[in-house]
């Protein structure tokens, strides 16, 4: 199910970042379906002077103070020639920073070759950083999984397990105790900044949950906005499974177990479920324990070290 | 007949003694049998050998002589298994 986008269209970029960055498309409207295939953005400085070798034509081209002043300094014919050459390379779009007004030649070419020009008020470096961070995010690997994502004591807990093992009921119990629901049933996972696995609620499902016997409930309207959020980095995974009599479960917690989420080794706690076990309480405890481990305290290991030390002491005495 | 009591003394021979990992192995075996299992040393109070915290509490280091008492129909087999486990040094040394 792991998937990776290979392109985003210019229109998608505008939809995603336009409001925040105050994008304004001024020309080349027919090219809004052009594909951006790289997360990096490019400043075409040298290409404008006529040097096209290694020119990063797949990237968004950001025109800043330097580029705009350079274009002003050359003759109209030259301007026309150089930009036409760039636009024929099928670059996705131009972004003009600092709200500079493009020269009429640039606008005419943009409409002729259908390369959109987007004006942005921000300073060039800000525009470059913001845009490439957004694109990076779009191009990072993602997947959809079946589970419930909660925030428990600040820790992102992904609860997994077979259908009807009681994931939703357990989540409801956690919300009742004041913890926060991110999403139920279908969670989108995304690798962010190459190291975090971030889970998002499905926008269609939102904070609705299906509870067997009751039906669909809305956590936000039942428990208030304090009980919901839309995304969370995942700190560990809880796997719920029906208690099996002859299976031996973790008794110590000295060795950490892990599960692979989008290539990230994520701690995994297996909790057997049977009537009478308060699973929400167990998850709260696991969350606090994982938090301690994250802070560098492994309680089980410390306990064992203490035990071994005391046995050594006893042995020394008796010898 | 159903409440056979078997008593056996077993000496701990692995270097680190019965710390967390050996305790969990011991408890895991004890829980596979119907018989109850108790353990003590130096005539101190018995602990339930099906409880991991109890077994760890013994702090039984190398050389400790442990008295095991199994009660139940399969007490002999249980003690055989326990003896095997302790003599295998818990796959440690």
PDB file of N, CA, C and O in Angstrom, chain B residues 4-7 12 22 24-25 32-34 38 48 51 57 59 64 66 69 79-80 86-87:
ATOM      1  N   UNK B   4      -0.532 -34.723  44.012  1.00  0.00           N
ATOM      2  CA  UNK B   4       0.839 -35.168  44.245  1.00  0.00           C
ATOM      3  C   UNK B   4       1.716 -34.022  44.670  1.00  0.00           C
ATOM      4  O   UNK B   4       1.765 -33.002  43.995  1.00  0.00           O
ATOM      5  N   UNK B   5       2.413 -34.180  45.765  1.00  0.00           N
ATOM      6  CA  UNK B   5       3.371 -33.135  46.122  1.00  0.00           C
ATOM      7  C   UNK B   5       4.774 -33.663  45.851  1.00  0.00           C
ATOM      8  O   UNK B   5       5.099 -34.771  46.248  1.00  0.00           O
ATOM      9  N   UNK B   6       5.554 -32.909  45.145  1.00  0.00           N
ATOM     10  CA  UNK B   6       6.924 -33.310  44.853  1.00  0.00           C
ATOM     11  C   UNK B   6       7.847 -32.197  45.329  1.00  0.00           C
ATOM     12  O   UNK B   6       7.570 -31.024  45.075  1.00  0.00           O
ATOM     13  N   UNK B   7       8.898 -32.579  46.002  1.00  0.00           N
ATOM     14  CA  UNK B   7       9.846 -31.572  46.485  1.00  0.00           C
ATOM     15  C   UNK B   7      11.220 -31.884  45.897  1.00  0.00           C
ATOM     16  O   UNK B   7      11.612 -33.051  45.812  1.00  0.00           O
ATOM     17  N   UNK B  12      21.361 -23.208  41.699  1.00  0.00           N
ATOM     18  CA  UNK B  12      21.514 -22.254  40.591  1.00  0.00           C
ATOM     19  C   UNK B  12      22.975 -22.252  40.158  1.00  0.00           C
ATOM     20  O   UNK B  12      23.867 -22.042  40.983  1.00  0.00           O
ATOM     21  N   UNK B  22      16.024 -15.039  33.297  1.00  0.00           N
ATOM     22  CA  UNK B  22      15.766 -16.405  33.783  1.00  0.00           C
ATOM     23  C   UNK B  22      14.426 -16.519  34.512  1.00  0.00           C
ATOM     24  O   UNK B  22      13.727 -17.522  34.353  1.00  0.00           O
ATOM     25  N   UNK B  24      11.720 -14.942  33.926  1.00  0.00           N
ATOM     26  CA  UNK B  24      10.603 -15.006  32.987  1.00  0.00           C
ATOM     27  C   UNK B  24      10.552 -16.368  32.309  1.00  0.00           C
ATOM     28  O   UNK B  24       9.478 -16.897  32.047  1.00  0.00           O
ATOM     29  N   UNK B  25      11.733 -16.987  32.060  1.00  0.00           N
ATOM     30  CA  UNK B  25      11.743 -18.317  31.447  1.00  0.00           C
ATOM     31  C   UNK B  25      11.147 -19.348  32.410  1.00  0.00           C
ATOM     32  O   UNK B  25      10.360 -20.217  32.009  1.00  0.00           O
ATOM     33  N   UNK B  32       2.877 -23.478  32.095  1.00  0.00           N
ATOM     34  CA  UNK B  32       2.381 -24.457  31.122  1.00  0.00           C
ATOM     35  C   UNK B  32       1.835 -25.710  31.828  1.00  0.00           C
ATOM     36  O   UNK B  32       1.302 -26.592  31.185  1.00  0.00           O
ATOM     37  N   UNK B  33       2.022 -25.781  33.140  1.00  0.00           N
ATOM     38  CA  UNK B  33       1.593 -26.984  33.863  1.00  0.00           C
ATOM     39  C   UNK B  33       0.406 -26.697  34.770  1.00  0.00           C
ATOM     40  O   UNK B  33       0.172 -25.557  35.157  1.00  0.00           O
ATOM     41  N   UNK B  34      -0.284 -27.756  35.061  1.00  0.00           N
ATOM     42  CA  UNK B  34      -1.449 -27.622  35.913  1.00  0.00           C
ATOM     43  C   UNK B  34      -1.034 -27.472  37.374  1.00  0.00           C
ATOM     44  O   UNK B  34      -1.670 -26.769  38.149  1.00  0.00           O
ATOM     45  N   UNK B  38       5.925 -23.753  43.994  1.00  0.00           N
ATOM     46  CA  UNK B  38       6.414 -22.795  44.995  1.00  0.00           C
ATOM     47  C   UNK B  38       7.902 -22.965  45.140  1.00  0.00           C
ATOM     48  O   UNK B  38       8.434 -24.047  44.889  1.00  0.00           O
ATOM     49  N   UNK B  48       5.313 -17.945  45.129  1.00  0.00           N
ATOM     50  CA  UNK B  48       4.649 -18.626  44.020  1.00  0.00           C
ATOM     51  C   UNK B  48       5.530 -18.518  42.778  1.00  0.00           C
ATOM     52  O   UNK B  48       5.821 -17.427  42.312  1.00  0.00           O
ATOM     53  N   UNK B  51       4.637 -16.529  39.553  1.00  0.00           N
ATOM     54  CA  UNK B  51       4.627 -15.068  39.555  1.00  0.00           C
ATOM     55  C   UNK B  51       6.047 -14.553  39.369  1.00  0.00           C
ATOM     56  O   UNK B  51       6.954 -14.892  40.130  1.00  0.00           O
ATOM     57  N   UNK B  57      12.172 -11.754  43.414  1.00  0.00           N
ATOM     58  CA  UNK B  57      12.371 -11.308  44.791  1.00  0.00           C
ATOM     59  C   UNK B  57      13.317 -12.218  45.569  1.00  0.00           C
ATOM     60  O   UNK B  57      13.940 -11.794  46.535  1.00  0.00           O
ATOM     61  N   UNK B  59      16.077 -13.201  44.672  1.00  0.00           N
ATOM     62  CA  UNK B  59      17.453 -12.769  44.404  1.00  0.00           C
ATOM     63  C   UNK B  59      18.406 -13.948  44.551  1.00  0.00           C
ATOM     64  O   UNK B  59      19.368 -13.900  45.318  1.00  0.00           O
ATOM     65  N   UNK B  64      23.099 -20.640  44.860  1.00  0.00           N
ATOM     66  CA  UNK B  64      21.953 -20.716  45.778  1.00  0.00           C
ATOM     67  C   UNK B  64      21.235 -22.051  45.611  1.00  0.00           C
ATOM     68  O   UNK B  64      21.004 -22.498  44.484  1.00  0.00           O
ATOM     69  N   UNK B  66      17.875 -23.900  45.820  1.00  0.00           N
ATOM     70  CA  UNK B  66      16.448 -23.550  45.848  1.00  0.00           C
ATOM     71  C   UNK B  66      15.612 -24.780  46.136  1.00  0.00           C
ATOM     72  O   UNK B  66      15.845 -25.841  45.560  1.00  0.00           O
ATOM     73  N   UNK B  69       8.712 -26.821  45.387  1.00  0.00           N
ATOM     74  CA  UNK B  69       7.632 -27.697  45.828  1.00  0.00           C
ATOM     75  C   UNK B  69       6.505 -27.571  44.803  1.00  0.00           C
ATOM     76  O   UNK B  69       5.956 -26.484  44.594  1.00  0.00           O
ATOM     77  N   UNK B  79       8.773 -30.408  37.609  1.00  0.00           N
ATOM     78  CA  UNK B  79      10.084 -30.251  38.243  1.00  0.00           C
ATOM     79  C   UNK B  79      11.212 -30.724  37.332  1.00  0.00           C
ATOM     80  O   UNK B  79      12.299 -30.154  37.342  1.00  0.00           O
ATOM     81  N   UNK B  80      10.936 -31.741  36.517  1.00  0.00           N
ATOM     82  CA  UNK B  80      11.946 -32.183  35.549  1.00  0.00           C
ATOM     83  C   UNK B  80      12.306 -31.042  34.608  1.00  0.00           C
ATOM     84  O   UNK B  80      13.474 -30.784  34.336  1.00  0.00           O
ATOM     85  N   UNK B  86      17.244 -24.907  34.690  1.00  0.00           N
ATOM     86  CA  UNK B  86      18.269 -24.318  35.556  1.00  0.00           C
ATOM     87  C   UNK B  86      19.634 -24.893  35.203  1.00  0.00           C
ATOM     88  O   UNK B  86      20.622 -24.175  35.135  1.00  0.00           O
ATOM     89  N   UNK B  87      19.676 -26.223  34.912  1.00  0.00           N
ATOM     90  CA  UNK B  87      20.951 -26.840  34.559  1.00  0.00           C
ATOM     91  C   UNK B  87      21.453 -26.407  33.190  1.00  0.00           C
ATOM     92  O   UNK B  87      22.632 -26.532  32.890  1.00  0.00           O
TER      93      UNK B  87
END
